[in-house]
PDB file of C-alpha atoms in Angstrom:
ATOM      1  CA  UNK A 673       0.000   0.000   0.000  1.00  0.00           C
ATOM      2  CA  UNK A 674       1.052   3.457  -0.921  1.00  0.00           C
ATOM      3  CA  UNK A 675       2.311   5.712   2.394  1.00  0.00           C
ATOM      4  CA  UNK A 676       1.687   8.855   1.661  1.00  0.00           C
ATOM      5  CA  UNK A 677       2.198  12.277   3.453  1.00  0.00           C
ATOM      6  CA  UNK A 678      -0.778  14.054   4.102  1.00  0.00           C
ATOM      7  CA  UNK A 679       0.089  17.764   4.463  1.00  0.00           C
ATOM      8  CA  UNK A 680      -2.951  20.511   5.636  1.00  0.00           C
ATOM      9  CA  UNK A 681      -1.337  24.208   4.380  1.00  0.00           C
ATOM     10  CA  UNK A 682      -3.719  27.136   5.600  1.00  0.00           C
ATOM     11  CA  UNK A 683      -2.990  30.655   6.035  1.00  0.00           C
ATOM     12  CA  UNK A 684      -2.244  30.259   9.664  1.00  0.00           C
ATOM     13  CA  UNK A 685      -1.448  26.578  10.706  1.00  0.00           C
ATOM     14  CA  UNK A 686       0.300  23.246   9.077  1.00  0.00           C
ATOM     15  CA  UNK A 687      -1.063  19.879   9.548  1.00  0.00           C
ATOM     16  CA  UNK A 688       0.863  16.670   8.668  1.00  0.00           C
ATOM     17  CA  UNK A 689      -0.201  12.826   8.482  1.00  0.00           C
ATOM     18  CA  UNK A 690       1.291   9.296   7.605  1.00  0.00           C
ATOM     19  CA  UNK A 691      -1.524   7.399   5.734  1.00  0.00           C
ATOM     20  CA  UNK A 692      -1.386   3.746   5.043  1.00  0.00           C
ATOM     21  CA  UNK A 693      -4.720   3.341   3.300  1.00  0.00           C
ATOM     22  CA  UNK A 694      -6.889   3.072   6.319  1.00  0.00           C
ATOM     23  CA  UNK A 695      -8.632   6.568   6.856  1.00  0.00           C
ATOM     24  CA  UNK A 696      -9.387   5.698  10.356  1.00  0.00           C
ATOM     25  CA  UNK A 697      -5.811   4.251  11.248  1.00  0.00           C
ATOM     26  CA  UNK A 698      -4.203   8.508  10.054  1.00  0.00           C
ATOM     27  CA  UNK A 699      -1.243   8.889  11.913  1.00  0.00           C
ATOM     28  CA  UNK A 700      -1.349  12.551  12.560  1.00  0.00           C
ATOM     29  CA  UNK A 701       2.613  13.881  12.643  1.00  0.00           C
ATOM     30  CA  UNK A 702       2.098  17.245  13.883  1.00  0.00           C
ATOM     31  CA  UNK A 703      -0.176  20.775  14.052  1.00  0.00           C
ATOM     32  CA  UNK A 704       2.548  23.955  14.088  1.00  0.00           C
ATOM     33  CA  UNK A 705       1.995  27.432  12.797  1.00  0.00           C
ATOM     34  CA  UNK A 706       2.450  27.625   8.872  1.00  0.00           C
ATOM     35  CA  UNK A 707       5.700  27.752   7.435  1.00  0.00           C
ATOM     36  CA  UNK A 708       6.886  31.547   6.656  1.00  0.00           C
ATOM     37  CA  UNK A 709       8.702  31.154   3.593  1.00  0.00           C
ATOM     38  CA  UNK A 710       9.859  28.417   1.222  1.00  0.00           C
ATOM     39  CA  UNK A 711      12.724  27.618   2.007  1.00  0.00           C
ATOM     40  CA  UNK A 712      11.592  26.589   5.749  1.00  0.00           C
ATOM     41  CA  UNK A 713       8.399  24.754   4.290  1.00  0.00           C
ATOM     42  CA  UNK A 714      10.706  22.682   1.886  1.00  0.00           C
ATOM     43  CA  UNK A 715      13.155  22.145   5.213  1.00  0.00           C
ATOM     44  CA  UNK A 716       9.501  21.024   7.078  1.00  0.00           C
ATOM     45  CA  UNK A 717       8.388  18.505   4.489  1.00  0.00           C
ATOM     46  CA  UNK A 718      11.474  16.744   3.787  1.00  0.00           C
ATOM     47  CA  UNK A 719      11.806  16.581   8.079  1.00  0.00           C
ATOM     48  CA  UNK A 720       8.307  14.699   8.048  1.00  0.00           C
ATOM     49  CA  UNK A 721       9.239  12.573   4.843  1.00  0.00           C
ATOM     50  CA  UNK A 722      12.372  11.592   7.186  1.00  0.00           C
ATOM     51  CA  UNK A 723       9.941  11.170  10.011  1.00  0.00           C
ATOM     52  CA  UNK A 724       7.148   9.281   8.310  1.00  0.00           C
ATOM     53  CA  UNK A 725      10.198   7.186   6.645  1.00  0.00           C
ATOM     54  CA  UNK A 726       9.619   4.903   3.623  1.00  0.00           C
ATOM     55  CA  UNK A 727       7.048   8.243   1.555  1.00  0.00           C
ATOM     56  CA  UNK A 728       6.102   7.457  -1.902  1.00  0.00           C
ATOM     57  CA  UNK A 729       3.209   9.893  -2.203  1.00  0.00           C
ATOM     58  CA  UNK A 730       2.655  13.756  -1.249  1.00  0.00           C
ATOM     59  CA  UNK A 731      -1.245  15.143  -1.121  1.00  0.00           C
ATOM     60  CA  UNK A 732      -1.260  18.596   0.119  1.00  0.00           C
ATOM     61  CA  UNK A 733      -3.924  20.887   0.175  1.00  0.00           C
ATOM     62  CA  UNK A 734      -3.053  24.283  -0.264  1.00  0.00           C
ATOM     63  CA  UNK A 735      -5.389  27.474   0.529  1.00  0.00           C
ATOM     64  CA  UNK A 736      -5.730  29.042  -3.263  1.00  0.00           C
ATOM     65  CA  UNK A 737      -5.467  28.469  -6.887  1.00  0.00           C
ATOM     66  CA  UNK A 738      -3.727  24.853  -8.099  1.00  0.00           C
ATOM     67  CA  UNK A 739      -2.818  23.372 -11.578  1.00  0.00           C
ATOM     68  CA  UNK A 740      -1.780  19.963 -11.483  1.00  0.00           C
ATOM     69  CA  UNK A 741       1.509  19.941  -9.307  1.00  0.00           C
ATOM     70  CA  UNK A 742       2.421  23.895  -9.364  1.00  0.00           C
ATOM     71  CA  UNK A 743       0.779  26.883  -6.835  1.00  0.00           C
ATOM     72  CA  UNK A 744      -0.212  29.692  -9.104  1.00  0.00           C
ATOM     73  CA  UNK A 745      -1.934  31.620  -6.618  1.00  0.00           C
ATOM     74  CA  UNK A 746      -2.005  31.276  -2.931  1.00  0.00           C
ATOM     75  CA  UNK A 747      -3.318  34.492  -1.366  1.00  0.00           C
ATOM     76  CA  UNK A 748      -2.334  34.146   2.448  1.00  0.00           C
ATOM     77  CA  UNK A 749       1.043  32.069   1.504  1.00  0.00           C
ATOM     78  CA  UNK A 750       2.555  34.339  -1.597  1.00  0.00           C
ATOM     79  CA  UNK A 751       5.351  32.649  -1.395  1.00  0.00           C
ATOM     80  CA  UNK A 752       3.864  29.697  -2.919  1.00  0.00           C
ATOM     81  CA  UNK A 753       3.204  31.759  -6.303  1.00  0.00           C
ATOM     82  CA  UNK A 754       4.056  29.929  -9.000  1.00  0.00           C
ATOM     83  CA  UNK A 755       5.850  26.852  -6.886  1.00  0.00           C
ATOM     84  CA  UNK A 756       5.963  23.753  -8.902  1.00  0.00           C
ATOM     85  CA  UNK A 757       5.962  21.081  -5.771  1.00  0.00           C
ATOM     86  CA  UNK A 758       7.105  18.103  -8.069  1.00  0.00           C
ATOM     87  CA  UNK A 759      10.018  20.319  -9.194  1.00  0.00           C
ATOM     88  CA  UNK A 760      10.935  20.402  -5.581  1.00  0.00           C
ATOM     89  CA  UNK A 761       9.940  17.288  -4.910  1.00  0.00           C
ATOM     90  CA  UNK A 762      11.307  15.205  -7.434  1.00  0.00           C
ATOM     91  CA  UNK A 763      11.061  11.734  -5.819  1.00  0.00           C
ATOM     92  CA  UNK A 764       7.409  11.766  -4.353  1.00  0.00           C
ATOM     93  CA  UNK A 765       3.930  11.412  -6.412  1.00  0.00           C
ATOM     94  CA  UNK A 766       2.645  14.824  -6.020  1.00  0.00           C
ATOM     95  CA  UNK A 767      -1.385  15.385  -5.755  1.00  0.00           C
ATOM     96  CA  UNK A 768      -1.873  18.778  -4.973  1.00  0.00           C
ATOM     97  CA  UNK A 769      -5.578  20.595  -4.346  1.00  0.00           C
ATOM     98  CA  UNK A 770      -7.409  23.388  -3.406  1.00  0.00           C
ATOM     99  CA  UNK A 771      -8.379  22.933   0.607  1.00  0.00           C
ATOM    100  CA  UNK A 772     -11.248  23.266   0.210  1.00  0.00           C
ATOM    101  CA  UNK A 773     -11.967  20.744  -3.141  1.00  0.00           C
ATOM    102  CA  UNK A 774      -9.405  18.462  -0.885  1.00  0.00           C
ATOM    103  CA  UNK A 775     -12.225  18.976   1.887  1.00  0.00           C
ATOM    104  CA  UNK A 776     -14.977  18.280  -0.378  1.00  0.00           C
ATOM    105  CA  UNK A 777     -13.074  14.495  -1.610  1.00  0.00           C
ATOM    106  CA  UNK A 778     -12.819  13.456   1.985  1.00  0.00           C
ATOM    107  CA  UNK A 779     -16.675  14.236   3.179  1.00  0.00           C
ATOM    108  CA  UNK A 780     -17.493  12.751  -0.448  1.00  0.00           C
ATOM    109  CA  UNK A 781     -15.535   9.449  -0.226  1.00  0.00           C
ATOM    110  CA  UNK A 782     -15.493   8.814   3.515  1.00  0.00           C
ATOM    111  CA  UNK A 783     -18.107  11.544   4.983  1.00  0.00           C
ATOM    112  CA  UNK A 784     -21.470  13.406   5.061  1.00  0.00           C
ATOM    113  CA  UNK A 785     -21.574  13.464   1.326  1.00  0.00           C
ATOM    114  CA  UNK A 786     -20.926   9.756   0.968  1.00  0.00           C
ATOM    115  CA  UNK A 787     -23.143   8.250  -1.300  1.00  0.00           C
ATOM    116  CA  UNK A 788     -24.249  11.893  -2.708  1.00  0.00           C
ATOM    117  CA  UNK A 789     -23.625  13.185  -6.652  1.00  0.00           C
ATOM    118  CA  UNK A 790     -23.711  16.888  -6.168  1.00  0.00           C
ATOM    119  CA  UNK A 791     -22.892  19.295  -3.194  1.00  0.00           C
ATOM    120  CA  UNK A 792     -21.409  22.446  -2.135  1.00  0.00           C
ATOM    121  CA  UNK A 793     -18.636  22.588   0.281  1.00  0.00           C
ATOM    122  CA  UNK A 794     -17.744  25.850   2.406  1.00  0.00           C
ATOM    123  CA  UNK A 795     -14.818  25.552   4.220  1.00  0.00           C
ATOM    124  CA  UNK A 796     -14.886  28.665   6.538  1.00  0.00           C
ATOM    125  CA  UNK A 797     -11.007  29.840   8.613  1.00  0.00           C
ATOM    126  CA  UNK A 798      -8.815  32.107   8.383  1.00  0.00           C
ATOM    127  CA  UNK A 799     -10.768  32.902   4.520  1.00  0.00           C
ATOM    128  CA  UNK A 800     -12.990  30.736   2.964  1.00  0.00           C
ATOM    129  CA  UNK A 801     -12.683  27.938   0.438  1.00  0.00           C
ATOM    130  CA  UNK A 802     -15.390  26.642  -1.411  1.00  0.00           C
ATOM    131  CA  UNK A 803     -15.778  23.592  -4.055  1.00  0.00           C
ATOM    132  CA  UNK A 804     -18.655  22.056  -6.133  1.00  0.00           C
ATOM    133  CA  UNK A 805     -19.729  18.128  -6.678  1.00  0.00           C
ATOM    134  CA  UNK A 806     -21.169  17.617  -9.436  1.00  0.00           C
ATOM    135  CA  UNK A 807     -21.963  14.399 -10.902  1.00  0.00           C
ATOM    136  CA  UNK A 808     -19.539  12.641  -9.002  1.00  0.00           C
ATOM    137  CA  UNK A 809     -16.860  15.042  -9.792  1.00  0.00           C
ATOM    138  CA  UNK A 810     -14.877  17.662  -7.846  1.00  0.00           C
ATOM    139  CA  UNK A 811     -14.892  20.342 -10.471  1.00  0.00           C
ATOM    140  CA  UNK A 812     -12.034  22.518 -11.020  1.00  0.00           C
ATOM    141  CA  UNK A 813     -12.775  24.847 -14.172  1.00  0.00           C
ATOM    142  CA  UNK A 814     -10.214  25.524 -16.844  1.00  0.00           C
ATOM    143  CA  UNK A 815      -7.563  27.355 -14.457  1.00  0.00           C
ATOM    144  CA  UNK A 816      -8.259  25.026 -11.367  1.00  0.00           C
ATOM    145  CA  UNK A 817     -10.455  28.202  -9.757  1.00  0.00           C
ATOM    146  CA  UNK A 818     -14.234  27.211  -9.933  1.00  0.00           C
ATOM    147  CA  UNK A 819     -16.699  27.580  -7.105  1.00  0.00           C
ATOM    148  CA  UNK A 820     -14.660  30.288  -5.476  1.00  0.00           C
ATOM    149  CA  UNK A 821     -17.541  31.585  -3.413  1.00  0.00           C
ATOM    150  CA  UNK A 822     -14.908  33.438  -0.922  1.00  0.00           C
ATOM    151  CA  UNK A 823     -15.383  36.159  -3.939  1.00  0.00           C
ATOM    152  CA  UNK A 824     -19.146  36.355  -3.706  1.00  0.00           C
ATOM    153  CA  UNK A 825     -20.394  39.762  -3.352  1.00  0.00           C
ATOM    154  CA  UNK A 826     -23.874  40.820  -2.154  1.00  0.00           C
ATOM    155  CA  UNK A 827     -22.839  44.316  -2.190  1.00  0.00           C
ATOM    156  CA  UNK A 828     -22.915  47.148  -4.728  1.00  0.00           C
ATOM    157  CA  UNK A 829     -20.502  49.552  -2.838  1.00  0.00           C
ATOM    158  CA  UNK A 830     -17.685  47.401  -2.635  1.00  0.00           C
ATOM    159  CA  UNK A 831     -14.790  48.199  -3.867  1.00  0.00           C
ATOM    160  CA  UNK A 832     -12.660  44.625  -4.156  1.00  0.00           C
ATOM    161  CA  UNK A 833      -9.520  43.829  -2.937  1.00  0.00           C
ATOM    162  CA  UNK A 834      -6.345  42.268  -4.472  1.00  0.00           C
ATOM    163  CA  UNK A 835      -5.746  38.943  -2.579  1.00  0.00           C
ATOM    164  CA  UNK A 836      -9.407  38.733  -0.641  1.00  0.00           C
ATOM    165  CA  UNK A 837     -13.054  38.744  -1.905  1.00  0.00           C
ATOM    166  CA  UNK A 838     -16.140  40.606  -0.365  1.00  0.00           C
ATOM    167  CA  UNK A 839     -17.391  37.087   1.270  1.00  0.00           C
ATOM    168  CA  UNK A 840     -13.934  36.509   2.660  1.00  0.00           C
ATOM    169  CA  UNK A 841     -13.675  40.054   4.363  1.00  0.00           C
ATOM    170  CA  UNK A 842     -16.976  40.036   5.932  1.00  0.00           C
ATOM    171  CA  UNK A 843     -17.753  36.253   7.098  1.00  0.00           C
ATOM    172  CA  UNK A 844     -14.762  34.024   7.321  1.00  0.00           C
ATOM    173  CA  UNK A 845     -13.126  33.685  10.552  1.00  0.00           C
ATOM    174  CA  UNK A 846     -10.632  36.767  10.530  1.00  0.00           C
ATOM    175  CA  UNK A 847     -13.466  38.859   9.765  1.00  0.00           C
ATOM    176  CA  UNK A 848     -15.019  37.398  12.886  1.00  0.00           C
ATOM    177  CA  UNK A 849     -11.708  38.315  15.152  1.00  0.00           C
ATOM    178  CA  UNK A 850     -12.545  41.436  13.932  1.00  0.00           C
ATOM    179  CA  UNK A 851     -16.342  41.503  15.022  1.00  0.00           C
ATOM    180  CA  UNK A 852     -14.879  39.899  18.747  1.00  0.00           C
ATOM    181  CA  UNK A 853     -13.057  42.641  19.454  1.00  0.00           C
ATOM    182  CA  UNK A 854     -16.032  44.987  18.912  1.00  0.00           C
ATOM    183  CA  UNK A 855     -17.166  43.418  22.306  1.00  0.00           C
ATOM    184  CA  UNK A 856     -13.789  42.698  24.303  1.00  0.00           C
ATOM    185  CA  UNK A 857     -13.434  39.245  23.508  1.00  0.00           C
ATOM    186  CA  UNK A 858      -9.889  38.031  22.067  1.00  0.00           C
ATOM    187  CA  UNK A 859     -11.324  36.188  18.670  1.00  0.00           C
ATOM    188  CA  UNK A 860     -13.843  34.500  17.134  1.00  0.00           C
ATOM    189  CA  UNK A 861     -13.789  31.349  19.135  1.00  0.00           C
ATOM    190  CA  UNK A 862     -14.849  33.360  22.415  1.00  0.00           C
ATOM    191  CA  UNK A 863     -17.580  34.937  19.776  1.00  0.00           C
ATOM    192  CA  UNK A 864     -18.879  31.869  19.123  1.00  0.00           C
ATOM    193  CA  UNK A 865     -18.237  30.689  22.784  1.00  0.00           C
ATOM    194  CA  UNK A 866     -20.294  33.576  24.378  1.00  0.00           C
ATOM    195  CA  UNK A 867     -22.961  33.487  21.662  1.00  0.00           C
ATOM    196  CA  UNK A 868     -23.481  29.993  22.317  1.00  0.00           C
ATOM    197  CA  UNK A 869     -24.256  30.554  25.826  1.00  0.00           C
ATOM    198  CA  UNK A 870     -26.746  33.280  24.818  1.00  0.00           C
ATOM    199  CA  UNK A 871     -24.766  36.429  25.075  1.00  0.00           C
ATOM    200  CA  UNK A 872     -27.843  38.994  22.802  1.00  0.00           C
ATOM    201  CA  UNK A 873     -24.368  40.829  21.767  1.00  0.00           C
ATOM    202  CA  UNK A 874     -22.421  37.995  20.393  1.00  0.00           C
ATOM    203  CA  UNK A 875     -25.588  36.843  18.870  1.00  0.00           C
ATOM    204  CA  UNK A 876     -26.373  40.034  17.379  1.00  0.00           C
ATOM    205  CA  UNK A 877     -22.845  40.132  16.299  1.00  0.00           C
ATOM    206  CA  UNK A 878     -22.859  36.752  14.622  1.00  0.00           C
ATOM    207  CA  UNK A 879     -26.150  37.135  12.617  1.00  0.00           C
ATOM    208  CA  UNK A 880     -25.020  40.090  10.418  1.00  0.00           C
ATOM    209  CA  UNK A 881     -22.251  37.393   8.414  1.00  0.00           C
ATOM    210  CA  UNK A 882     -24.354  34.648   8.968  1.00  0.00           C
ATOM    211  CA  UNK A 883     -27.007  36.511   6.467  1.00  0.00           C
ATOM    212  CA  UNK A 884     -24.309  37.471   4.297  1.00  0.00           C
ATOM    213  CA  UNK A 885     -23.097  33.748   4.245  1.00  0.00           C
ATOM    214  CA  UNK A 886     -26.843  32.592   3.503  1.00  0.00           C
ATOM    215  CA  UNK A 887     -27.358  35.554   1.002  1.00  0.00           C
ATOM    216  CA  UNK A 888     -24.143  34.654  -1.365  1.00  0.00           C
ATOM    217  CA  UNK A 889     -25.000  30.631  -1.496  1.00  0.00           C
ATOM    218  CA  UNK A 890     -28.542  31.456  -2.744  1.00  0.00           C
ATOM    219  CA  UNK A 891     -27.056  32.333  -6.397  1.00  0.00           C
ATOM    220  CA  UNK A 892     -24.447  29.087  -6.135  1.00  0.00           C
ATOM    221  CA  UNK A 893     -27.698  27.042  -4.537  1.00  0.00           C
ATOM    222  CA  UNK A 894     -29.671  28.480  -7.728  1.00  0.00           C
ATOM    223  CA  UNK A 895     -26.712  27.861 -10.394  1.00  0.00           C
ATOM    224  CA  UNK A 896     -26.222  24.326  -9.125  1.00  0.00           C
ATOM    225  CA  UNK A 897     -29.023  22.695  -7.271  1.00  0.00           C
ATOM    226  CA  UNK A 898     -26.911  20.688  -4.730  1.00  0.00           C
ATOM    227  CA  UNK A 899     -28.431  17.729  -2.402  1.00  0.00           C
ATOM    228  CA  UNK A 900     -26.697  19.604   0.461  1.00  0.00           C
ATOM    229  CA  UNK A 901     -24.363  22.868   1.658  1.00  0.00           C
ATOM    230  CA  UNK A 902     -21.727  21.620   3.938  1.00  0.00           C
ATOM    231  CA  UNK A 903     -19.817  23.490   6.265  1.00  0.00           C
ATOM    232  CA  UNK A 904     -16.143  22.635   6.621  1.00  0.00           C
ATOM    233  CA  UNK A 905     -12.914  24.384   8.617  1.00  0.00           C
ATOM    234  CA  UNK A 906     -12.955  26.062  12.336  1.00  0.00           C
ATOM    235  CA  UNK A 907     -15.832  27.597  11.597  1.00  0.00           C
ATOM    236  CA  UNK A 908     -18.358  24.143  11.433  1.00  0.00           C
ATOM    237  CA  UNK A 909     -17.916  23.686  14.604  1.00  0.00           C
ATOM    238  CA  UNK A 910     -20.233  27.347  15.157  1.00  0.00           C
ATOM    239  CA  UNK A 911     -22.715  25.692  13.339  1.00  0.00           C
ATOM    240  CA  UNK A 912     -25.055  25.562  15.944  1.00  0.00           C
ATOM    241  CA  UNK A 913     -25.314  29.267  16.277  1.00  0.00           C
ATOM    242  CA  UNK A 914     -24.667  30.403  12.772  1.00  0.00           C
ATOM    243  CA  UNK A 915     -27.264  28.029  10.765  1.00  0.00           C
ATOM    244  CA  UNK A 916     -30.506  29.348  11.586  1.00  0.00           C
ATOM    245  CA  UNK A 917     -29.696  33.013  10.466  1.00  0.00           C
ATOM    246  CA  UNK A 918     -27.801  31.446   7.335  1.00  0.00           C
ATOM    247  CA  UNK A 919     -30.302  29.078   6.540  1.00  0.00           C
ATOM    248  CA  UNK A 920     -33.383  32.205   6.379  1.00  0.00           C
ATOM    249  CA  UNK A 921     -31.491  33.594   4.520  1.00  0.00           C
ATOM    250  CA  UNK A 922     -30.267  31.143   1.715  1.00  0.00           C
ATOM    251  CA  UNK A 923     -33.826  30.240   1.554  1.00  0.00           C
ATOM    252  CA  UNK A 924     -35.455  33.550   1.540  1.00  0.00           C
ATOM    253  CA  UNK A 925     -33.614  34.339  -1.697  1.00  0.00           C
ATOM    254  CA  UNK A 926     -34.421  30.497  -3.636  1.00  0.00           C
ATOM    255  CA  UNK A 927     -37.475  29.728  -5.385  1.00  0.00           C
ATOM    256  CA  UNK A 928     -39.702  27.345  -3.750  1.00  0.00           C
ATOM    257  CA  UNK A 929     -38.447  23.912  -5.344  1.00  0.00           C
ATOM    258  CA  UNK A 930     -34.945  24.319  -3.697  1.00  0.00           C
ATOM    259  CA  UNK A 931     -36.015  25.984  -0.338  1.00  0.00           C
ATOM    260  CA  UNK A 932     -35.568  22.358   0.963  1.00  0.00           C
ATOM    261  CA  UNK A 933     -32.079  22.822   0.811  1.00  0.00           C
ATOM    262  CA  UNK A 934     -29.877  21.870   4.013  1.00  0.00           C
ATOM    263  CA  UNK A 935     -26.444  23.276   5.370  1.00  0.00           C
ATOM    264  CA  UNK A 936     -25.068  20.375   7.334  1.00  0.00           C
ATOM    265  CA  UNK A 937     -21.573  20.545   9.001  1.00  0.00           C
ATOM    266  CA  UNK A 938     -18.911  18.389   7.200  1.00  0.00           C
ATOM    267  CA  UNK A 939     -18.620  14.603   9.277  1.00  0.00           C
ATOM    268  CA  UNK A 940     -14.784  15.764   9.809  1.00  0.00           C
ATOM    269  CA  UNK A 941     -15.149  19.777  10.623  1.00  0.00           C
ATOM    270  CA  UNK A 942     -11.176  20.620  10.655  1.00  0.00           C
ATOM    271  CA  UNK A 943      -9.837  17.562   9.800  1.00  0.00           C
ATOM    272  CA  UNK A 944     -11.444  17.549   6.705  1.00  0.00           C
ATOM    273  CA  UNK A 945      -8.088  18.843   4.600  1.00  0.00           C
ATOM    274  CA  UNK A 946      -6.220  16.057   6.205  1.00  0.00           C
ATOM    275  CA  UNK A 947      -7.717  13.190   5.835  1.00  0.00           C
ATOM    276  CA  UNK A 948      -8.484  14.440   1.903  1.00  0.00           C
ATOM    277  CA  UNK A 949      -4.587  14.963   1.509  1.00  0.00           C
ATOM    278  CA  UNK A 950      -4.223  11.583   2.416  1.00  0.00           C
ATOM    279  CA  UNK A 951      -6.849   9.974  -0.142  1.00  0.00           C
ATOM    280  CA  UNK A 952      -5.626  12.488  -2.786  1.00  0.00           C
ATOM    281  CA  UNK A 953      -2.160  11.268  -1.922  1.00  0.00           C
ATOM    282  CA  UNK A 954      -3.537   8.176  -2.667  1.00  0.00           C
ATOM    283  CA  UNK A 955      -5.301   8.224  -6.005  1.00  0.00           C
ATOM    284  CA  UNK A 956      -2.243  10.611  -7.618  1.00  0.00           C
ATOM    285  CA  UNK A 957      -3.224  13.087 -10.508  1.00  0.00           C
ATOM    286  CA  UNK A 958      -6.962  11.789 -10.942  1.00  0.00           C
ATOM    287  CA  UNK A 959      -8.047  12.609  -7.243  1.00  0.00           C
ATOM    288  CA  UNK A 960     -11.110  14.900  -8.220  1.00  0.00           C
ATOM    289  CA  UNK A 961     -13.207  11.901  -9.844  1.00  0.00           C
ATOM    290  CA  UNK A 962     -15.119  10.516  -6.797  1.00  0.00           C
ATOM    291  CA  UNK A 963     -16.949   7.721  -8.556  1.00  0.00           C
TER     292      UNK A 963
END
């Protein structure tokens, strides 16, 4: 069986595995801050290969724009621009993927879209990824950047950004640092922490992305007509507090046949990226077909 290293890349931390083939058997190497440059991410993954000992495979999932082995655009690691990871990693099958179309593979071969043909995938951090199911099929668009719903925009008088889209900004889980410290609370997790035990400011607080969230799936909801909206990253685990406001909303803007439509949280919430490194890892080059 292939042993592949599994490698989570976000804007903020690193997460590393040694899979065997057995999803439920992951050994999970280590959880560190991200790399800050190249050079020391190159020095991290060859440390794990030596580690892990005996790596024929690399799946890494990587927070922006992929095509096949090389990083053309990675917003909140621009170091990674234009990186071609089999050029740097000469001796390992590369599978590299957008985290949040890694996400999607792992809650659509192993999770709580298991059995489903189409489905939208947020996955909700430090931004917010996004990927598409259809037919059975991760898709990727011609440049490897469909479904990037992170550059939504339910707002006329925005002016965009560079390296961040309007959904981004306002609902992902910097944006919600931001909103904490509106109240005195550190970041988003005591947000979500004192909403939860029904704080009317957090709540209040919470609600206004929540809508925003619900308001920018209705057009992808419309385009697509999914079996299901999951929720994936640190975020899914504010589920709880976040869906009903989300939910009005999506639904408020649908036509009737798809105001059935559910936002679950993803079966593996964080550890989504991981465990999909691993199965990409797995598969090689053709990861994005699920059946």
């Amino acid at each position: 069986m292939t042993r592949v290293l599994a490698i989570d890349l976000g804007g903020t931390n690193l997460r590393a595995a040694i899979s065997t083939g057995d999803i439920s058997a992951l050994k999970v190497l280590s959880r560190e801050p991200a790399p800050a440059s190249l050079d020391a991410l190159v020095a991290r993954i060859n440390a794990l290969c030596a580690e892990a000992g005996s790596v024929e495979a690399l799946g890494i999932a990587v927070p922006g724009l992929v095509e096949g082995s090389a990083c053309r655009w990675i917003p909140n690691l621009p170091f990674l621009d234009g990186v071609d990871l089999k050029a740097l990693f000469p001796n390992l099958r590369i599978a590299l993927g957008n985290d949040a179309q890694i996400a999607l593979l792992a809650e659509a071969v192993e999770g709580s879209a298991k059995g489903i043909s189409d489905a939208i995938l947020l996955a909700i951090g430090t931004g917010i990824g996004s990927a598409v199911l259809a037919n059975g099929r991760i898709v990727a668009g011609a440049h490897g950047g469909a479904c990037s719903f992170g550059w939504a925009c339910a707002d006329i008088k925005d002016h965009g950004a560079e390296r961040s889209g309007w959904l981004e900004r306002v609902a992902s889980g910097r944006a919600l640092d931001v909103l904490a410290g509106q109240i005195g609370l550190a970041d988003s997790r005591q947000l979500i922490a004192a909403a939860r035990a029904g704080e009317l400011a957090a709540r209040t607080l919470l609600e206004v992305p929540a809508r925003q969230l619900g308001t920018a799936l209705a057009g992808a909801v419309a385009l697509l007509d999914p079996q299901v909206v999951l929720i994936s990253g640190g975020l899914a685990e504010a589920l709880d507090v976040m869906r009903p406001p989300m939910l009005a909303a999506l639904r408020r803007q649908l036509p009737s046949h798809l105001r059935g439509i559910e936002i679950q949280a993803g079966q593996f919430g964080p550890g989504a990226g991981l465990i999909g490194a691993a199965l990409a890892g797995r598969v090689g080059e053709g990861w994005r077909q699920v059946r």
